[in-house]
mmCIF file of C-alpha atoms in Angstrom:
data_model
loop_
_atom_site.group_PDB
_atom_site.id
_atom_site.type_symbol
_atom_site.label_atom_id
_atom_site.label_comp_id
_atom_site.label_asym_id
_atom_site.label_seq_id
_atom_site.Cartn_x
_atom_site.Cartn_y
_atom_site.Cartn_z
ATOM 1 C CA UNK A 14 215.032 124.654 218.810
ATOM 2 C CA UNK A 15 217.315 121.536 218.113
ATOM 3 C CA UNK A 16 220.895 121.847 218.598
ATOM 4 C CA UNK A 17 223.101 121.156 215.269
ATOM 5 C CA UNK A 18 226.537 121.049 214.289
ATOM 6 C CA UNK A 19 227.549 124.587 212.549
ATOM 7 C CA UNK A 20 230.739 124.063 210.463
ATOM 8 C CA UNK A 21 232.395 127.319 209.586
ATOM 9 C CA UNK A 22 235.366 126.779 206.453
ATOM 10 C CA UNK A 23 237.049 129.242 204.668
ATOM 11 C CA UNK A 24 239.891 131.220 203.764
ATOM 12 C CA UNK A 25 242.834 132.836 206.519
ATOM 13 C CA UNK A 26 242.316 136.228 208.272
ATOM 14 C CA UNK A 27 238.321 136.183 206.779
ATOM 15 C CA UNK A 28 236.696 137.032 210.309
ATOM 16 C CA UNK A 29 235.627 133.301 210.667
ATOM 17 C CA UNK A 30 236.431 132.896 214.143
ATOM 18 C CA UNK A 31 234.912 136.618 215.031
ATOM 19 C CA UNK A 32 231.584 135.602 213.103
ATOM 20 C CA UNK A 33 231.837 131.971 214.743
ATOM 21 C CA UNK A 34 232.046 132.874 218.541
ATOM 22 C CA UNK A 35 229.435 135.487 218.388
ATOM 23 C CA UNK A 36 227.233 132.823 216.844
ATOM 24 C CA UNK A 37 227.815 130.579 219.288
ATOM 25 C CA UNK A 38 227.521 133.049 222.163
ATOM 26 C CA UNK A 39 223.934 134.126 220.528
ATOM 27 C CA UNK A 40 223.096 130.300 220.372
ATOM 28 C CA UNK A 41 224.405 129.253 223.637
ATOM 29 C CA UNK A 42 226.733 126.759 222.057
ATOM 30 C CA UNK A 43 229.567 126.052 222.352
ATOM 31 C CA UNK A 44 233.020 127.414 220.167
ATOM 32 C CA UNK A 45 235.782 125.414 219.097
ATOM 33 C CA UNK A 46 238.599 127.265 216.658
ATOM 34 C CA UNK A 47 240.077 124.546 215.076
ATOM 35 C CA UNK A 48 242.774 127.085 213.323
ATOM 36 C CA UNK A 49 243.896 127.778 217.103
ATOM 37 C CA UNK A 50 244.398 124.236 217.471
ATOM 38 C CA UNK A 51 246.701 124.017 214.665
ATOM 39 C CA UNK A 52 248.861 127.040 215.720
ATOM 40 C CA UNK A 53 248.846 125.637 218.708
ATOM 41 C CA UNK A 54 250.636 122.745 217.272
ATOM 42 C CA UNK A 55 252.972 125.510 215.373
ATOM 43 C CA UNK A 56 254.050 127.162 218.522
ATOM 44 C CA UNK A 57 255.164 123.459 220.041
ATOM 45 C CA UNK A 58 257.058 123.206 216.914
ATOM 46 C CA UNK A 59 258.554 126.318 217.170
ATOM 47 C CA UNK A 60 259.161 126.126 221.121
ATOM 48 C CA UNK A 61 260.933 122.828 220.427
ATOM 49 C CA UNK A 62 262.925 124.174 217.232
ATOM 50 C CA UNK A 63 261.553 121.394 215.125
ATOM 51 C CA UNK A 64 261.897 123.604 212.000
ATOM 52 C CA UNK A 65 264.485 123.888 209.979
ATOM 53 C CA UNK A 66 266.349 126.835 208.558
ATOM 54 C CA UNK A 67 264.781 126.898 205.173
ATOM 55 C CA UNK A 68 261.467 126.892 207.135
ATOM 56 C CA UNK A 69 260.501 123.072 206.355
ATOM 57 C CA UNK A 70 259.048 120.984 209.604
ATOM 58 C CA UNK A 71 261.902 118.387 210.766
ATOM 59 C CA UNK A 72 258.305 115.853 210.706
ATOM 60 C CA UNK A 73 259.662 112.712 212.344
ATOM 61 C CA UNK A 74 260.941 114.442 215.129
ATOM 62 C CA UNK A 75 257.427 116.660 215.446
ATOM 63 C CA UNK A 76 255.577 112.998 214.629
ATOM 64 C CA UNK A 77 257.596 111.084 217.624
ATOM 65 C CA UNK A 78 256.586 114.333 220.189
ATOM 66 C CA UNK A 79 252.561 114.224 218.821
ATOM 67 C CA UNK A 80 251.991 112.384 222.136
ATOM 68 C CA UNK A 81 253.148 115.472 224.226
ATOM 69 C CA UNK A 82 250.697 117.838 222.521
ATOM 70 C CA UNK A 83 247.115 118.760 224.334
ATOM 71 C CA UNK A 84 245.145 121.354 223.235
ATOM 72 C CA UNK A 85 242.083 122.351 225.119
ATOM 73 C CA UNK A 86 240.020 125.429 225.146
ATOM 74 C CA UNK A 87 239.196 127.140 228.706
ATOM 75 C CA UNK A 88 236.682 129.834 229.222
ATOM 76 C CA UNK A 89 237.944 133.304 230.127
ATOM 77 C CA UNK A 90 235.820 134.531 232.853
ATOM 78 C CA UNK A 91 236.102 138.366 232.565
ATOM 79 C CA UNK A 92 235.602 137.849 228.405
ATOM 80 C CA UNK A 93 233.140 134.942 228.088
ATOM 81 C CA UNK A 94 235.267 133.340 225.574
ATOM 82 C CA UNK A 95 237.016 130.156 225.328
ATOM 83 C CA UNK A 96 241.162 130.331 225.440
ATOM 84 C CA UNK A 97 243.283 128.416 223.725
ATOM 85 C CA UNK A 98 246.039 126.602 226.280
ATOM 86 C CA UNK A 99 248.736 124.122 224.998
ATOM 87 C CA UNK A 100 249.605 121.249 227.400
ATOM 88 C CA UNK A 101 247.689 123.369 230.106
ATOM 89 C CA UNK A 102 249.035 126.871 229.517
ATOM 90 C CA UNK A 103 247.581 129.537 227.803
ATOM 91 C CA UNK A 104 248.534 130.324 224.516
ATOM 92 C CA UNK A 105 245.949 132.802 222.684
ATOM 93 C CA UNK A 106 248.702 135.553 222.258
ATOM 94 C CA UNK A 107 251.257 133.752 221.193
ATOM 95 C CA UNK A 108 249.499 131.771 218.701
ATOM 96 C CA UNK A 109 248.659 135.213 216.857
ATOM 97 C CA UNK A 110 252.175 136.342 216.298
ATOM 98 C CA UNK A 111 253.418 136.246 212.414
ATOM 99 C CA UNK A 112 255.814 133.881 213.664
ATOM 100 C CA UNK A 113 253.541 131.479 214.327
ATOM 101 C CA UNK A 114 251.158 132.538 211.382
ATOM 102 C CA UNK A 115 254.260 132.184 208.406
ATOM 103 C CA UNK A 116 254.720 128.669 209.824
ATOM 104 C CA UNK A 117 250.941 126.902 210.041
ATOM 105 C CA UNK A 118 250.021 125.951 206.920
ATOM 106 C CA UNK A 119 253.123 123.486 206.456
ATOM 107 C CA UNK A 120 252.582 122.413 210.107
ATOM 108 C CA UNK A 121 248.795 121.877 209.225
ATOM 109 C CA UNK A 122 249.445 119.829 206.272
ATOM 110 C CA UNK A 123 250.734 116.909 207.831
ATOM 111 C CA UNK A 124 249.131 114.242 208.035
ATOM 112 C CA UNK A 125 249.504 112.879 211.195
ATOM 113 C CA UNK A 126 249.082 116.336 212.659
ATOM 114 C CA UNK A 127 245.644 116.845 211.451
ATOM 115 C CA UNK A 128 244.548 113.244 212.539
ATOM 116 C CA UNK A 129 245.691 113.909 216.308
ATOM 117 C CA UNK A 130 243.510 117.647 215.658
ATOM 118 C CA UNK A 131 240.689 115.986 213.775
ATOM 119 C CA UNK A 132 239.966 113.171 216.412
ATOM 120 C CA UNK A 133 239.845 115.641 219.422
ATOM 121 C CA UNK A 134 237.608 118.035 217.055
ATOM 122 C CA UNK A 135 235.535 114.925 216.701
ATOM 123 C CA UNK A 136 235.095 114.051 220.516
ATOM 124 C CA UNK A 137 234.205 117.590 220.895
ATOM 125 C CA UNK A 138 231.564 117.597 218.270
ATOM 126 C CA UNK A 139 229.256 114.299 220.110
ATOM 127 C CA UNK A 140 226.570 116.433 221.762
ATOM 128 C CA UNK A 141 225.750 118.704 219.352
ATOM 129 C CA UNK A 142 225.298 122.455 219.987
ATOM 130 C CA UNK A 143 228.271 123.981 218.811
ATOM 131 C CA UNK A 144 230.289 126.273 216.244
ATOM 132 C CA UNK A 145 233.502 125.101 214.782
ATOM 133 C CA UNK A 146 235.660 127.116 212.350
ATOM 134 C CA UNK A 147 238.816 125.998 210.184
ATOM 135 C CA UNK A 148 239.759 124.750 207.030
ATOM 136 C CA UNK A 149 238.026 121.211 206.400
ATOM 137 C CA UNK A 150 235.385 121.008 209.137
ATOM 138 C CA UNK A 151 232.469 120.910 206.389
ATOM 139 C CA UNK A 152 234.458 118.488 204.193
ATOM 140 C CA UNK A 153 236.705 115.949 207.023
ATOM 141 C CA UNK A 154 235.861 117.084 210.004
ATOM 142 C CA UNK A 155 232.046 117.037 210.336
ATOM 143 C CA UNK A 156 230.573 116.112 206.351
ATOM 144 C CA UNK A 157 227.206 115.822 207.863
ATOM 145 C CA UNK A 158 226.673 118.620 209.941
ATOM 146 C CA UNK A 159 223.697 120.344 209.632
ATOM 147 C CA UNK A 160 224.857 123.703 208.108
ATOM 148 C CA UNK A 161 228.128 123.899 206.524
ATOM 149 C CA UNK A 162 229.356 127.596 205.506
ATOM 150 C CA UNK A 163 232.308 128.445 203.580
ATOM 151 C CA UNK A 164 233.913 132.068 203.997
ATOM 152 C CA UNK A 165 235.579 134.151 202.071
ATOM 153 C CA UNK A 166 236.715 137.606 201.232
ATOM 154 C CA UNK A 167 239.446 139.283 198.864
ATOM 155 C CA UNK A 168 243.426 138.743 199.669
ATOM 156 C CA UNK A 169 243.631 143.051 200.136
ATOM 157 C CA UNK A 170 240.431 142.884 202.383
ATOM 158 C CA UNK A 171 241.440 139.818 204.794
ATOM 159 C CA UNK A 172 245.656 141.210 205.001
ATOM 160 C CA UNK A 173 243.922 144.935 206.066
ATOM 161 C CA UNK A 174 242.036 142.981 208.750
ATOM 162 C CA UNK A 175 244.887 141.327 210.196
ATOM 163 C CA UNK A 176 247.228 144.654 209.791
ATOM 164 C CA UNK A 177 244.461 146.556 211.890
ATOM 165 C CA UNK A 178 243.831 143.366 214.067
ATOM 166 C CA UNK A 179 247.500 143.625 215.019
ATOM 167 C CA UNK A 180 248.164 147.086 215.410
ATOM 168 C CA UNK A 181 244.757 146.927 218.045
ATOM 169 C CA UNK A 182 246.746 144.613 219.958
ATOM 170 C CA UNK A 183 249.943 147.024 220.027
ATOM 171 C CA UNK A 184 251.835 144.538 217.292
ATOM 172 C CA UNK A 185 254.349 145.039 215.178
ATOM 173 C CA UNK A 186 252.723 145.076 211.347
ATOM 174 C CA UNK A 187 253.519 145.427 207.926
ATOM 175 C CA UNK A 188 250.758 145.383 205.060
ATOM 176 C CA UNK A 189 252.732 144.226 202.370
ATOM 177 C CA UNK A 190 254.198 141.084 204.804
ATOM 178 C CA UNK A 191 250.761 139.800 205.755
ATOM 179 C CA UNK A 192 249.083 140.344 202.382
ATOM 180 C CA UNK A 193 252.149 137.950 201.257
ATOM 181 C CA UNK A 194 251.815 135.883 203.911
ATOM 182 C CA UNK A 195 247.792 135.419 203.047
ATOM 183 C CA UNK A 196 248.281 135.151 199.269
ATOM 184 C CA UNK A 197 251.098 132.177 200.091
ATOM 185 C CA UNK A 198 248.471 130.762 202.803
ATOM 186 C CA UNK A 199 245.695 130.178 200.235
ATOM 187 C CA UNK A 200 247.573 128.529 197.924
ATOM 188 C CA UNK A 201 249.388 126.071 200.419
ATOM 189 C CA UNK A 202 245.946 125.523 202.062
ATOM 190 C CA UNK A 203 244.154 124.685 198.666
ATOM 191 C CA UNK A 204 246.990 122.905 197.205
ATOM 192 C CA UNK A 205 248.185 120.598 200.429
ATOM 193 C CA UNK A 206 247.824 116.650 199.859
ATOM 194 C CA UNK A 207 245.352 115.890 203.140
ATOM 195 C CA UNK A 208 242.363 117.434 203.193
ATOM 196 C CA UNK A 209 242.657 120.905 200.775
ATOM 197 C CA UNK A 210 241.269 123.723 201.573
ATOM 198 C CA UNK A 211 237.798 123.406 199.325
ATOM 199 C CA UNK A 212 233.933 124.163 198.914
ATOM 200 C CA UNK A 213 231.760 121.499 200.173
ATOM 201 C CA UNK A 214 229.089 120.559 197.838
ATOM 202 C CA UNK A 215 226.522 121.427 200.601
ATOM 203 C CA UNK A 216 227.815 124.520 201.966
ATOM 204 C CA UNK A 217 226.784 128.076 201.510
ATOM 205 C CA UNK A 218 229.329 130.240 200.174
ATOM 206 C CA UNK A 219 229.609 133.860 202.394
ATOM 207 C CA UNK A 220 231.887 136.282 201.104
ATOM 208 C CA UNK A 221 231.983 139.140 203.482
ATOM 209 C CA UNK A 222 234.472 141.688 201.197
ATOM 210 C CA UNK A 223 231.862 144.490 201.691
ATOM 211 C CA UNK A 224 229.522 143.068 204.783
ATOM 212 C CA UNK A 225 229.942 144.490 208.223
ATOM 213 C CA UNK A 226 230.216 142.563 211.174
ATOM 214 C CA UNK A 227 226.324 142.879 212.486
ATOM 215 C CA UNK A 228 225.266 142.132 208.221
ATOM 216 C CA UNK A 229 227.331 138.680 208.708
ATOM 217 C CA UNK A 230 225.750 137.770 212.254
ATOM 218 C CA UNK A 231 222.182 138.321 210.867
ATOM 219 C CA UNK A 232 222.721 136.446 207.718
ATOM 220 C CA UNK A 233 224.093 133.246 209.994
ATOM 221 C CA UNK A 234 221.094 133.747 212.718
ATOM 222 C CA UNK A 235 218.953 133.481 209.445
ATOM 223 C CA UNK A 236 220.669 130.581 207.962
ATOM 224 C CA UNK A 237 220.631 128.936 211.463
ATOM 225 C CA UNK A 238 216.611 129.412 211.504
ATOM 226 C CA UNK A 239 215.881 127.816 208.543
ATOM 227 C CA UNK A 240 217.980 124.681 209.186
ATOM 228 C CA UNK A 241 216.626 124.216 212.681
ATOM 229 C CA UNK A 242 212.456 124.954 211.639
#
């Protein structure tokens, strides 16, 4: 079977990176989270105290230290699964706090931020054969990948998710905080200047509100088939 470019969009906290890596486990290709990257980004920011008070990014002094950030993904041997590490250390818990998540989507809307992101998602993406989830993959990213899916699922369904997602991981979580903190995600995401959070033409719309995790994989493996006959 050919190897394609599977570009996985959609809204925050809708399983897209769950659904994405067991895809590309099941495919033997290979995952890039592209919404890692960008918190990844979020925690330099933060680690450097490059926002201010009222929660806006100080961006000339985050554009002028661009050169300092690397993201790469390394595989976790016990788990299979590519880690997130910024300038060479891992990061995958602390990209997850709400800290981190209630700062993102103004850190993600900049535009030289998401060039520096998009150009290493685009080096990643010349040989084919993998699975990359975010925001704009299907529309900036990679417009001519072979299947293009966009994601979604109600606000009260996706902030339940991440309120069980966190307590799993022994976090501190509040319901009413996160389904805020989604609500005020989406619109940021679909309202930003650079590359809004939106449907492309040619993808498939998934919403997963009532679909279990082993409905979603099946539906992708199909979808997969019938690009690749």
């Amino acid at each position: 079977m050919k190897k394609i470019v599977i570009a996985i969009d959609g809204h925050s906290s809708c399983g897209k990176s769950t659904m994405a890596k067991a895809l590309a486990r099941q495919l033997g290709y290979i995952y890039v989270d592209t919404g890692a990257m960008y918190r990844a980004v979020t925690l330099f920011a933060l680690q450097h105290q490059l926002f201010e008070t009222d929660g806006t990014v100080k961006a000339e002094a985050l554009k002028s230290m661009m050169p300092q950030v690397h993201v790469s993904f390394v595989m976790n041997e016990e788990t299979r699964l590519p880690e997130i590490c910024l300038n060479g250390v891992a990061v995958e818990r602390e990209i997850r706090t709400m800290e981190v998540s209630s700062h993102v989507s103004p850190i993600a809307a900049l535009p030289f931020v998401r060039e520096a992101m998009v150009a290493q998602q685009r080096e990643m993406g010349i040989q084919k054969g993998i699975v990359m989830d975010g925001r704009d993959i299907g529309t900036t990213v990679f417009p001519h990948a072979e299947l293009k899916v966009f994601v979604t699922a109600t606000a009260e369904t996706r902030a339940q998710r991440r309120f069980k997602e966190l307590q799993e991981k022994g976090m501190e979580a509040d319901y009413e905080t996160i389904l805020k903190n989604v609500q005020e995600r989406d619109y940021i995401d679909s309202h930003r200047e650079v590359s809004p959070l939106r449907q492309a033409e040619d993808a498939i719309l998934l919403d997963n509100s009532n679909m279990t995790i082993s409905q979603q994989q099946q539906w992708l493996l199909d979808q997969v088939q019938r690009v690749c006959r």
